mmCIF file of C-alpha atoms and ligand atoms in Angstrom:
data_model
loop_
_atom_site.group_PDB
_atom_site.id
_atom_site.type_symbol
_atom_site.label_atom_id
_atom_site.label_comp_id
_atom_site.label_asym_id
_atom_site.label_seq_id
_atom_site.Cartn_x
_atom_site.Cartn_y
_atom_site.Cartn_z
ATOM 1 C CA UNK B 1 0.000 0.000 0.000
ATOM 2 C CA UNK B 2 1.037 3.569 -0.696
ATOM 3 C CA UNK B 3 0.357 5.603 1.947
ATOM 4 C CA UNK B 4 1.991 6.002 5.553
ATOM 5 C CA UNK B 5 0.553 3.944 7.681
ATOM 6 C CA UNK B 6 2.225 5.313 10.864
ATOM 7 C CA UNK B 7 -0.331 6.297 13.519
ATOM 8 C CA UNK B 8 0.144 9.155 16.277
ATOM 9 C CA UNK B 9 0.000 6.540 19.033
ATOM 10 C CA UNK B 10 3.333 5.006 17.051
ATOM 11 C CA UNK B 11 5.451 8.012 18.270
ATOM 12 C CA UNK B 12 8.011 6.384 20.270
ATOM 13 C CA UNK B 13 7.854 7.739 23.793
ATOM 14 C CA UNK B 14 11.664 9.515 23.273
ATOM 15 C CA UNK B 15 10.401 11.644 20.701
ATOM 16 C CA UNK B 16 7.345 12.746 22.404
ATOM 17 C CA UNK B 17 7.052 16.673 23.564
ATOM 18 C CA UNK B 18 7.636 16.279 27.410
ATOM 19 C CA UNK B 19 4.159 16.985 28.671
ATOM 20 C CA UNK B 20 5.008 20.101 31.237
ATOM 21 C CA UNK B 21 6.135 21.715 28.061
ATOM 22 C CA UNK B 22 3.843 20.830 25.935
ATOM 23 C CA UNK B 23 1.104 21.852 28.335
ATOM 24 C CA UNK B 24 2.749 25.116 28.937
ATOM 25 C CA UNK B 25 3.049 25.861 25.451
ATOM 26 C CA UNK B 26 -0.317 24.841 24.786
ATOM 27 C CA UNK B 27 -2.247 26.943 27.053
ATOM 28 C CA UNK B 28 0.097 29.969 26.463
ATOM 29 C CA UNK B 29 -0.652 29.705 22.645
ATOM 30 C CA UNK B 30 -4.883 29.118 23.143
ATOM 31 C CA UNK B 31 -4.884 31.645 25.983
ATOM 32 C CA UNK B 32 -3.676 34.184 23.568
ATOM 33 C CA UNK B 33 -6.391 33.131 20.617
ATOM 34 C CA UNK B 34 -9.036 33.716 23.298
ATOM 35 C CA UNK B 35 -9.953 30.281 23.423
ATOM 36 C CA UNK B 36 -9.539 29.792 26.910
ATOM 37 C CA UNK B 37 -12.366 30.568 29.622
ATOM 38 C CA UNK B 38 -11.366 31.272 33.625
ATOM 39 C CA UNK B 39 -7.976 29.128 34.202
ATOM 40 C CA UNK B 40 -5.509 29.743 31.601
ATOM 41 C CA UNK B 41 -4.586 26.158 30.476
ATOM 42 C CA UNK B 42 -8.412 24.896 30.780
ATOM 43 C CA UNK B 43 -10.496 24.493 27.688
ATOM 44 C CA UNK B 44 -13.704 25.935 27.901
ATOM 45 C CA UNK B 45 -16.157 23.176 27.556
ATOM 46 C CA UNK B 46 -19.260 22.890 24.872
ATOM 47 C CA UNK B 47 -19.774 26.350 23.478
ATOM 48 C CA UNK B 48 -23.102 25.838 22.996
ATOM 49 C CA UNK B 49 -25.569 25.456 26.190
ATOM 50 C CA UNK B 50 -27.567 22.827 25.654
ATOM 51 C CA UNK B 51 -31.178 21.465 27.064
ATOM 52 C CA UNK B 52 -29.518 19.140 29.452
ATOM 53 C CA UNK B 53 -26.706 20.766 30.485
ATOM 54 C CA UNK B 54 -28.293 22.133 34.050
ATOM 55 C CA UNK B 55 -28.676 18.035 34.423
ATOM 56 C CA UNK B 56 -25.219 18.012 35.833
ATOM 57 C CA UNK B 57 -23.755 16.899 37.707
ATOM 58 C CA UNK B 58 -24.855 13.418 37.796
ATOM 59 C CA UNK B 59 -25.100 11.618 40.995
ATOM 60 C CA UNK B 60 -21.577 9.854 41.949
ATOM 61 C CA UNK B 61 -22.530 5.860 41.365
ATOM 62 C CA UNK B 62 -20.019 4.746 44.882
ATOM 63 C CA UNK B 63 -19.711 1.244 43.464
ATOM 64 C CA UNK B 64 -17.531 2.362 40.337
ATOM 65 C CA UNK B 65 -14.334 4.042 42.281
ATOM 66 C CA UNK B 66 -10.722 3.707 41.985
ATOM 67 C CA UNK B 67 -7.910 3.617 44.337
ATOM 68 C CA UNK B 68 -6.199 6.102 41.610
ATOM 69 C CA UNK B 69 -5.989 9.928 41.789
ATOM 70 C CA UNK B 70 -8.409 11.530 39.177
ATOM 71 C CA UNK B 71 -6.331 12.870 36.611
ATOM 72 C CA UNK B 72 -6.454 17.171 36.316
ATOM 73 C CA UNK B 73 -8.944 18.147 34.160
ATOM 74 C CA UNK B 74 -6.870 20.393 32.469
ATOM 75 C CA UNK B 75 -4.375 17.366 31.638
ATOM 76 C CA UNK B 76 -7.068 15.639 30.328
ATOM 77 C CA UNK B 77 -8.969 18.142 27.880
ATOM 78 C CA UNK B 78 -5.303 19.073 26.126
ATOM 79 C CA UNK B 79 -4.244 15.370 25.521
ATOM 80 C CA UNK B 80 -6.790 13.801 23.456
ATOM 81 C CA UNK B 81 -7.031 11.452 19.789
ATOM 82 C CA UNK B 82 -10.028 12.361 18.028
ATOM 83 C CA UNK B 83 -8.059 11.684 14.480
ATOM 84 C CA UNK B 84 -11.304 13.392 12.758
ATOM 85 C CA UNK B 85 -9.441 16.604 14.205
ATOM 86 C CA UNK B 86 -6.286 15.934 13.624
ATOM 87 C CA UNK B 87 -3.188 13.552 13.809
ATOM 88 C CA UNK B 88 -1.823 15.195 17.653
ATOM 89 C CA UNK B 89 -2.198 15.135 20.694
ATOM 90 C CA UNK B 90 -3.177 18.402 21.092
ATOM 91 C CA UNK B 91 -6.581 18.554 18.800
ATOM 92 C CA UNK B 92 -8.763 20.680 21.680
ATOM 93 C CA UNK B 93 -9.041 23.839 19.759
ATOM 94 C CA UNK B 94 -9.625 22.032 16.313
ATOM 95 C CA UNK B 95 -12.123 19.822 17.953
ATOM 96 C CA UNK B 96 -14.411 23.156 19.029
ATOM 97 C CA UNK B 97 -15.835 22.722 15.496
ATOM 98 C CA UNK B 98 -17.183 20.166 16.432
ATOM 99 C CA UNK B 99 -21.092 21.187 16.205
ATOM 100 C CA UNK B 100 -22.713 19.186 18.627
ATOM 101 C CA UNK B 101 -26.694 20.307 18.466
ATOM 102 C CA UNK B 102 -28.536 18.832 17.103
ATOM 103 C CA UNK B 103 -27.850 15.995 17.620
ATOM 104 C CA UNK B 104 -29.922 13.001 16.423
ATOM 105 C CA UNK B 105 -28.475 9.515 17.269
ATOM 106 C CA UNK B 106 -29.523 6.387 14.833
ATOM 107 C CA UNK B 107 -31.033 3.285 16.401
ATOM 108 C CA UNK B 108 -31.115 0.832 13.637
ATOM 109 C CA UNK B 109 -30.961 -2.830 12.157
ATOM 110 C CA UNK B 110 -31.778 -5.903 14.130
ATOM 111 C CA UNK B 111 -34.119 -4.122 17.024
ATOM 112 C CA UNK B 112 -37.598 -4.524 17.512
ATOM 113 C CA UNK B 113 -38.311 -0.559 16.455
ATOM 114 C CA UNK B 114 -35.636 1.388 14.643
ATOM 115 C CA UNK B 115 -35.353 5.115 15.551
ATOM 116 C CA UNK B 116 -33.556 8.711 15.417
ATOM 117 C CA UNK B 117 -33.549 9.945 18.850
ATOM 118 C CA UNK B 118 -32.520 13.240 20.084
ATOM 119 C CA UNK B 119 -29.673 13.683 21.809
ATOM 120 C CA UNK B 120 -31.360 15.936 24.848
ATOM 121 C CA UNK B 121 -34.631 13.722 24.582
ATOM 122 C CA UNK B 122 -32.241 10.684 25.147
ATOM 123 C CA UNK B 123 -30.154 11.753 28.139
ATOM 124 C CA UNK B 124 -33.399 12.898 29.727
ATOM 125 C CA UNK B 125 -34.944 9.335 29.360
ATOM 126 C CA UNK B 126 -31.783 7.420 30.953
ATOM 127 C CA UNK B 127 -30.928 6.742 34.359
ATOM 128 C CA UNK B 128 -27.819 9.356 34.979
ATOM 129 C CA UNK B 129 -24.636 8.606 37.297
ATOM 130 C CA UNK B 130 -20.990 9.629 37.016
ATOM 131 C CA UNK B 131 -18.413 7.013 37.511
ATOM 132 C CA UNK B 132 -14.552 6.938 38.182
ATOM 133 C CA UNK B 133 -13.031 4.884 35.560
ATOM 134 C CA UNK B 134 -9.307 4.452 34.177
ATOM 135 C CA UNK B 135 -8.680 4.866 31.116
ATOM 136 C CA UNK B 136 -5.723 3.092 28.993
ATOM 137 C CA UNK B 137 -4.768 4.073 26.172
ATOM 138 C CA UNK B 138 -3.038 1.325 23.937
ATOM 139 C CA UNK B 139 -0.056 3.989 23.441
ATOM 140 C CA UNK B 140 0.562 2.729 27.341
ATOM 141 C CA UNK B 141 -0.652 5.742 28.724
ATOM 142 C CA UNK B 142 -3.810 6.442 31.007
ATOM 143 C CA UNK B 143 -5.959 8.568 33.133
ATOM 144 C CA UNK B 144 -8.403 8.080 35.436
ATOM 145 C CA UNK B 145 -11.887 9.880 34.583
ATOM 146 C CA UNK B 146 -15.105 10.869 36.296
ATOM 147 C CA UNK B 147 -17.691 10.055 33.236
ATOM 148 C CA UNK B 148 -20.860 10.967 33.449
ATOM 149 C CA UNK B 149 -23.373 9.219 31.422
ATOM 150 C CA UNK B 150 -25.502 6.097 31.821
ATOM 151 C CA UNK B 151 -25.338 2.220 31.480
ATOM 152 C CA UNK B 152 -25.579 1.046 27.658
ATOM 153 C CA UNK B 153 -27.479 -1.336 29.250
ATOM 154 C CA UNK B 154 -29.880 1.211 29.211
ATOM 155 C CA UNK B 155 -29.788 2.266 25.956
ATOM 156 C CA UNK B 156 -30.193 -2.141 24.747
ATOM 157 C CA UNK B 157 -33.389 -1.569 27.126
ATOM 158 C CA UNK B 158 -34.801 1.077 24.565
ATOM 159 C CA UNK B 159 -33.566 -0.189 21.316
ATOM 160 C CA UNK B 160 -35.210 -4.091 22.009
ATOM 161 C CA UNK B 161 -32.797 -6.105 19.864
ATOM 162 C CA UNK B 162 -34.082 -8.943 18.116
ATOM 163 C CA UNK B 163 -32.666 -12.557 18.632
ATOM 164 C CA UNK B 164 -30.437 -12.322 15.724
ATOM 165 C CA UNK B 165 -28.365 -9.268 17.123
ATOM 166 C CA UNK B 166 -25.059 -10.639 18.172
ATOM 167 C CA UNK B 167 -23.115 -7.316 17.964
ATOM 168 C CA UNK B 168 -23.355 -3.551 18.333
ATOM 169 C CA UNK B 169 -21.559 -1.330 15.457
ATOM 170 C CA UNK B 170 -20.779 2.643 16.489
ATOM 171 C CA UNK B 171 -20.410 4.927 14.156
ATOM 172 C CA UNK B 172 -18.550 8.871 14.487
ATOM 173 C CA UNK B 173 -20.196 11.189 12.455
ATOM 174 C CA UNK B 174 -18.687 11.520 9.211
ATOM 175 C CA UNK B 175 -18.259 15.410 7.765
ATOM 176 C CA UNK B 176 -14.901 16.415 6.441
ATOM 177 C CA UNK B 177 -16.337 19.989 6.160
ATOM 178 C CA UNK B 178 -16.469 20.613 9.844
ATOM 179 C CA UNK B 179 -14.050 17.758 10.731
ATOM 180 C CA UNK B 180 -10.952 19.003 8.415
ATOM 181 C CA UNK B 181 -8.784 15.524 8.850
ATOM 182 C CA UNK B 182 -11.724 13.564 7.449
ATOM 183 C CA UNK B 183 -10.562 15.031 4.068
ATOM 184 C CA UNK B 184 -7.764 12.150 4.705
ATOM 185 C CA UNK B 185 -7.897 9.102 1.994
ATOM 186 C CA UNK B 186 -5.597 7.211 4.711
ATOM 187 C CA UNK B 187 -8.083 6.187 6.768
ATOM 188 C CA UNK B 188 -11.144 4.518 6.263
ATOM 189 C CA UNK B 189 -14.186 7.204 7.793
ATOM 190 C CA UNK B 190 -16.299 7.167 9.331
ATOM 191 C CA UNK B 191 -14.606 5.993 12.762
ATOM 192 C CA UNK B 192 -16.308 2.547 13.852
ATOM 193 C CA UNK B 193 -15.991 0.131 16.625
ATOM 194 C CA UNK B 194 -17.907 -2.460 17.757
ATOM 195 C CA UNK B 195 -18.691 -4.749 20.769
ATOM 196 C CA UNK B 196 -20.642 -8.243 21.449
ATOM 197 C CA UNK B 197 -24.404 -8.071 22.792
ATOM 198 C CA UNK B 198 -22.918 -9.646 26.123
ATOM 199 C CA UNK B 199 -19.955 -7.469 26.407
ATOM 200 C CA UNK B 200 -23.094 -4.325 25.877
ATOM 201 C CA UNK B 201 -25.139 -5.701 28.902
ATOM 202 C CA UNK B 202 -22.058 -5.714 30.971
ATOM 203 C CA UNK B 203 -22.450 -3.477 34.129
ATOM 204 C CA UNK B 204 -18.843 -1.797 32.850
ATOM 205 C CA UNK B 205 -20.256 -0.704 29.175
ATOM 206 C CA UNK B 206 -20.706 3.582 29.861
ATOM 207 C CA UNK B 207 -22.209 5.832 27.239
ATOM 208 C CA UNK B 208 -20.776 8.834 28.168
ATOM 209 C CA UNK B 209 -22.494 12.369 27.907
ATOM 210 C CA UNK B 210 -20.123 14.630 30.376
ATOM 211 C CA UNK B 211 -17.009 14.919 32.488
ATOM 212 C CA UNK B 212 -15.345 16.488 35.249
ATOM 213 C CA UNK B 213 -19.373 16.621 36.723
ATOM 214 C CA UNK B 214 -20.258 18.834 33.163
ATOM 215 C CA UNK B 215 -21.456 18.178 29.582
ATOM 216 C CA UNK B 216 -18.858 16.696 27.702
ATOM 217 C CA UNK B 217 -15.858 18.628 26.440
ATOM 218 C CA UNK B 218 -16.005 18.611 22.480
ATOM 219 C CA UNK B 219 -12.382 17.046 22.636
ATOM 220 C CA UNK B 220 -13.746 13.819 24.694
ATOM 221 C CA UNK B 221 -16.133 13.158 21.588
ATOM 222 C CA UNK B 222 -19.232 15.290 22.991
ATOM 223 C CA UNK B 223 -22.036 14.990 23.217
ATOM 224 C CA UNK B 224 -22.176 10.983 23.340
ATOM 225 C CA UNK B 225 -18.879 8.711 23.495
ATOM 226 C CA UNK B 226 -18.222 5.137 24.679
ATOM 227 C CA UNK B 227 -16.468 4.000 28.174
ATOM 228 C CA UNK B 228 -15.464 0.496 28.186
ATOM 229 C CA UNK B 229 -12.606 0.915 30.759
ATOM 230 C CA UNK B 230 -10.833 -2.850 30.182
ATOM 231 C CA UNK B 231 -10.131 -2.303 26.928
ATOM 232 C CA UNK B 232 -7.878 -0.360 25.306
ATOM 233 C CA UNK B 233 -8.813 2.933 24.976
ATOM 234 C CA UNK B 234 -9.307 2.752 20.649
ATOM 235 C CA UNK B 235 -12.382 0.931 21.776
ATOM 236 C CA UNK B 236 -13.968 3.986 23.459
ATOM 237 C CA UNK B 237 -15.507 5.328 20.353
ATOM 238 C CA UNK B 238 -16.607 9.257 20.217
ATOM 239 C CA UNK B 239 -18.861 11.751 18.773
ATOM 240 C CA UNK B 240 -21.368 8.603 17.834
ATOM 241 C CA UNK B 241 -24.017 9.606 15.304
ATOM 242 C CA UNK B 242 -25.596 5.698 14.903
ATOM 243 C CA UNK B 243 -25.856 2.385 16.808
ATOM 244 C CA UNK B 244 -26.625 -0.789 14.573
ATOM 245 C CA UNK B 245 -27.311 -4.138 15.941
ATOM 246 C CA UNK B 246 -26.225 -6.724 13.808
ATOM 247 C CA UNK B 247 -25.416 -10.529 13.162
ATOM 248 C CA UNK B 248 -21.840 -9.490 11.770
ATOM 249 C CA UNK B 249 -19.075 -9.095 13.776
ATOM 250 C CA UNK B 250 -18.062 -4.952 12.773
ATOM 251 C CA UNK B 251 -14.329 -4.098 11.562
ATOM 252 C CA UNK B 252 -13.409 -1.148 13.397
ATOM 253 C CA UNK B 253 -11.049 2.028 11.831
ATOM 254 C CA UNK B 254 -7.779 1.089 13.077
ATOM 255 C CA UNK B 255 -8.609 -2.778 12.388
ATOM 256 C CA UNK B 256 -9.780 -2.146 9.068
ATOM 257 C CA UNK B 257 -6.290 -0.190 8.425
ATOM 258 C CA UNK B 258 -3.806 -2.207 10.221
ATOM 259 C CA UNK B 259 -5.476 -5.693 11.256
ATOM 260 C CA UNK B 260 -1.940 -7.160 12.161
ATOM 261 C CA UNK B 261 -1.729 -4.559 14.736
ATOM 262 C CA UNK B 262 -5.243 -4.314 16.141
ATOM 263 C CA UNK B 263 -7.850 -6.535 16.242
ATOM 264 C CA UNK B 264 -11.932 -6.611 17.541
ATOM 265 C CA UNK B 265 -11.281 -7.325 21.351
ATOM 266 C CA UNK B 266 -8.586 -5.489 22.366
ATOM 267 C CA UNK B 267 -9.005 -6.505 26.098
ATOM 268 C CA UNK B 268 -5.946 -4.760 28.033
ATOM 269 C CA UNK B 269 -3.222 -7.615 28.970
ATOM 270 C CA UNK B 270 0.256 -6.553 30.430
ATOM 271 C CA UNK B 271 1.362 -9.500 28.755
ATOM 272 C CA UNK B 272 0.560 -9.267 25.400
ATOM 273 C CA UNK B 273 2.854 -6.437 24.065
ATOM 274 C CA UNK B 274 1.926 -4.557 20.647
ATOM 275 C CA UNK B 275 4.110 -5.899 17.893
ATOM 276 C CA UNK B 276 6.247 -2.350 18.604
ATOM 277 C CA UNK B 277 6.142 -1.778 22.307
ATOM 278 C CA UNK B 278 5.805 -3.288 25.646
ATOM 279 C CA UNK B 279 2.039 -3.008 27.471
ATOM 280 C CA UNK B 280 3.871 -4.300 30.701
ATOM 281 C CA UNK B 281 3.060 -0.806 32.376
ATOM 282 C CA UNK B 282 1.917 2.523 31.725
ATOM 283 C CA UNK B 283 2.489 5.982 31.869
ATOM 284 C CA UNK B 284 0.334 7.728 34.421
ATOM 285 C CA UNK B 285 -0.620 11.475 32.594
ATOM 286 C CA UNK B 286 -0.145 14.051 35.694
ATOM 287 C CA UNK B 287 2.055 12.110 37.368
ATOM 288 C CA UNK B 288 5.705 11.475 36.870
ATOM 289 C CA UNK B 289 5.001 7.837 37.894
ATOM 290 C CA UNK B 290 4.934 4.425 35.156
ATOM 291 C CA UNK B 291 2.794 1.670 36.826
ATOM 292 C CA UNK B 292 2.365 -2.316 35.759
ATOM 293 C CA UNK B 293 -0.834 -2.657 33.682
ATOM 294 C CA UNK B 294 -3.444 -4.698 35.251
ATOM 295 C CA UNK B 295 -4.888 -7.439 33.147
ATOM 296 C CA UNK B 296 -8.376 -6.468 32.130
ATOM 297 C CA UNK B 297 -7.302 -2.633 33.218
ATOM 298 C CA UNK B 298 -7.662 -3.812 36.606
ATOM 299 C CA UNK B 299 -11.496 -4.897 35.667
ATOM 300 C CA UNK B 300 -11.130 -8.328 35.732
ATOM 301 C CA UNK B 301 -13.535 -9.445 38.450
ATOM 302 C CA UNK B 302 -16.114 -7.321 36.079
ATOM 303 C CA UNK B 303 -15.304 -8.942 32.846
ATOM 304 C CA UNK B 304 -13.203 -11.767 32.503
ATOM 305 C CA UNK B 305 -16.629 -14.166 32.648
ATOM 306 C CA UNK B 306 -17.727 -13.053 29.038
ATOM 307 C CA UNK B 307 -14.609 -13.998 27.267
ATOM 308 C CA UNK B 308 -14.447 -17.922 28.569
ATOM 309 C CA UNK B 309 -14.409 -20.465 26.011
ATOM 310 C CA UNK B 310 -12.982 -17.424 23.795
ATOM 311 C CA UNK B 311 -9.712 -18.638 24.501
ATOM 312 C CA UNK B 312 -8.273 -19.084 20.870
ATOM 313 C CA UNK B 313 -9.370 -15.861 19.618
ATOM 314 C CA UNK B 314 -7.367 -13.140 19.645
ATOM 315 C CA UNK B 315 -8.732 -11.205 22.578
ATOM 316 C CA UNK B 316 -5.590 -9.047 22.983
ATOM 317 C CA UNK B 317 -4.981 -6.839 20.687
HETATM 318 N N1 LIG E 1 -13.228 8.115 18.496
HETATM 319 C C1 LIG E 1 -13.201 8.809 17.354
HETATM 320 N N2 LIG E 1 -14.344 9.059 16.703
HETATM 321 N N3 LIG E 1 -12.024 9.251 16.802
HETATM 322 C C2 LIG E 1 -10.820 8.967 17.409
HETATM 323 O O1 LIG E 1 -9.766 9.367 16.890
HETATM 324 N N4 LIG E 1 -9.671 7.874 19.269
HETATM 325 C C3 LIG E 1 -9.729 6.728 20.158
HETATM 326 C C4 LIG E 1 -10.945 6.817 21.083
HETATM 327 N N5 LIG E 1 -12.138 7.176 20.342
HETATM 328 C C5 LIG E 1 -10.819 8.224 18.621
HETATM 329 C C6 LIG E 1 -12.073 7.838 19.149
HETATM 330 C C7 LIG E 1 -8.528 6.556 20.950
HETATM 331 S S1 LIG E 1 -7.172 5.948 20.121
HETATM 332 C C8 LIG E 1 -8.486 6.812 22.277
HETATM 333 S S2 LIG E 1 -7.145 6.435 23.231
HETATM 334 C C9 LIG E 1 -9.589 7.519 22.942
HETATM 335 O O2 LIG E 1 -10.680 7.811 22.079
HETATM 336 C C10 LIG E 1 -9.065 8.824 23.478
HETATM 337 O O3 LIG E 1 -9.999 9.444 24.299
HETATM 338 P P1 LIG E 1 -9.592 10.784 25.052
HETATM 339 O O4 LIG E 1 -9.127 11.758 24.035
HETATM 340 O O5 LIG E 1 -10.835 11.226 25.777
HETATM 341 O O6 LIG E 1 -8.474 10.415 26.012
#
């Protein structure tokens, strides 16, 4: 194939900006273009105010806490992917393009009564909590995050799949006009990931609608994203614009573009290393510290039932 098929999260970790400096350079350059509200540093979240925003913050669910330090907002919100934005690290400012009302989300396929919901008219109808969840990114770096959102449980209440439905397939909006690094041939848009039915009706499986106890920052992939906290963090799909249930197993981006590299599981397993790098540990964003990664992202008294008998698949990568 032709083109460069190096990814961002390829950068080996020597040539990466040291992330004081980066940050500092950062918020010194969007402080200046105005793009900063209150602390200099801190992205000012969704520009638009929104039907639902006064809904925050969600009540804290106790039963989904970490022994971790939550990592500083303002960490967090200048240290995204969202590739539709650009190829970086450091996509916040592009990423306020991002037009996020309205908002209709896609229900479709193998469910009892397809529909285009709302996105206000949605988060209204769910049962709201905010969670503490890590986050790992398979670059070996994470976070830990207070989500809010609600169970996609909830959401495979509403939709009623039918029998058939053996898989859910998300899809990022696709719109190179407001999304400038869609104009890309190198990868294949719309973003799309994809998880089992079972894996969906796990307690762990978060739609995500806000963060940091406020609607979601445009950078996290407002106003509706994906939390599934023992996988890597590719999985964690943002900005979704349709949910299809279906009998086919769905090819996400980055295994569609490099399928000896990343596969449809992509559980988190220090022992499993990407074909380039080590997952052993990780680097903790905010901290100076590396820690071992936990098998499962430390969620493995959550998950590890759905994936026996699984064993020969590739449920690593
Ligand atoms: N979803 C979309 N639509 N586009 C993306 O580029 N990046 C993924 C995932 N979801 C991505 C995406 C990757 S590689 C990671 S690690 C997480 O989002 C990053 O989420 P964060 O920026 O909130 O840390």
């Amino acid at each position: 194939m032709q083109y460069h098929r190096r990814k961002g999260w390829e950068l080996p970790e020597a040539q990466a900006t040291p992330e004081a400096l980066f940050l500092s350079r950062r918020s010194a350059l969007l402080a200046g273009a105005g793009l900063f509200a209150g602390v200099a540093g801190l992205p000012a979240r969704a520009d638009q105010q929104t039907e639902t925003d006064r809904l925050h913050p969600y009540p804290r669910n106790a039963a989904f806490t970490i022994e971790r330090d939550v990592t500083p907002e303002s960490i967090n919100a200048n240290y995204n992917n969202f590739y539709e934005f650009g190829g970086t690290k450091s996509v916040a400012s592009a990423a306020q393009a991002l037009k996020i009302r309205p908002w209709v989300l896609k229900i479709d396929g193998l469910v009892e009564t397809p529909r285009d919901i709302g996105i206000d008219d949605l988060i209204k109808s769910m049962p709201r909590e905010e969670r503490l969840y890590r986050h790992r990114c398979v670059e070996a770096w994470s976070m830990t995050i207070p989500w809010s959102g609600f169970p996609l449980r909830a959401l495979l209440d509403l939709a009623k799949p039918l029998s058939g439905a053996k898989y859910l397939r998300f899809e990022t909006f696709n719109d190179p006009k407001m999304a400038p690094a869609q104009r890309s041939p190198i990868y294949p848009w719309p973003y799309v990931e994809g998880v089992t039915i079972e894996e969906a009706a796990n307690d762990l499986a978060f739609l995500v609608t806000g963060a940091y106890g406020k609607p979601l920052a445009k950078q996290f992939g407002a106003p509706l994203r994906l939390a599934l906290p023992w996988k890597y963090g590719f999985k964690s799909i943002k900005s979704i614009v349709r949910i299809s249930f279906t009998d086919k197993r769905p090819v996400g981006l980055w295994e569609a573009l490099q399928p000896s590299e990343y596969g449809f599981w992509a559980n988190v397993n220090p022992k499993v290393d990407h074909p380039r790098w080590s997952q052993a540990s990780e680097r903790v964003l905010g901290t100076s510290e590396r820690v071992p990664t936990l098998l499962f992202n430390g969620y493995a008294e959550h998950v590890a039932e759905l994936y026996k008998g699984l064993e020969k698949e590739r449920l690593w990568a």
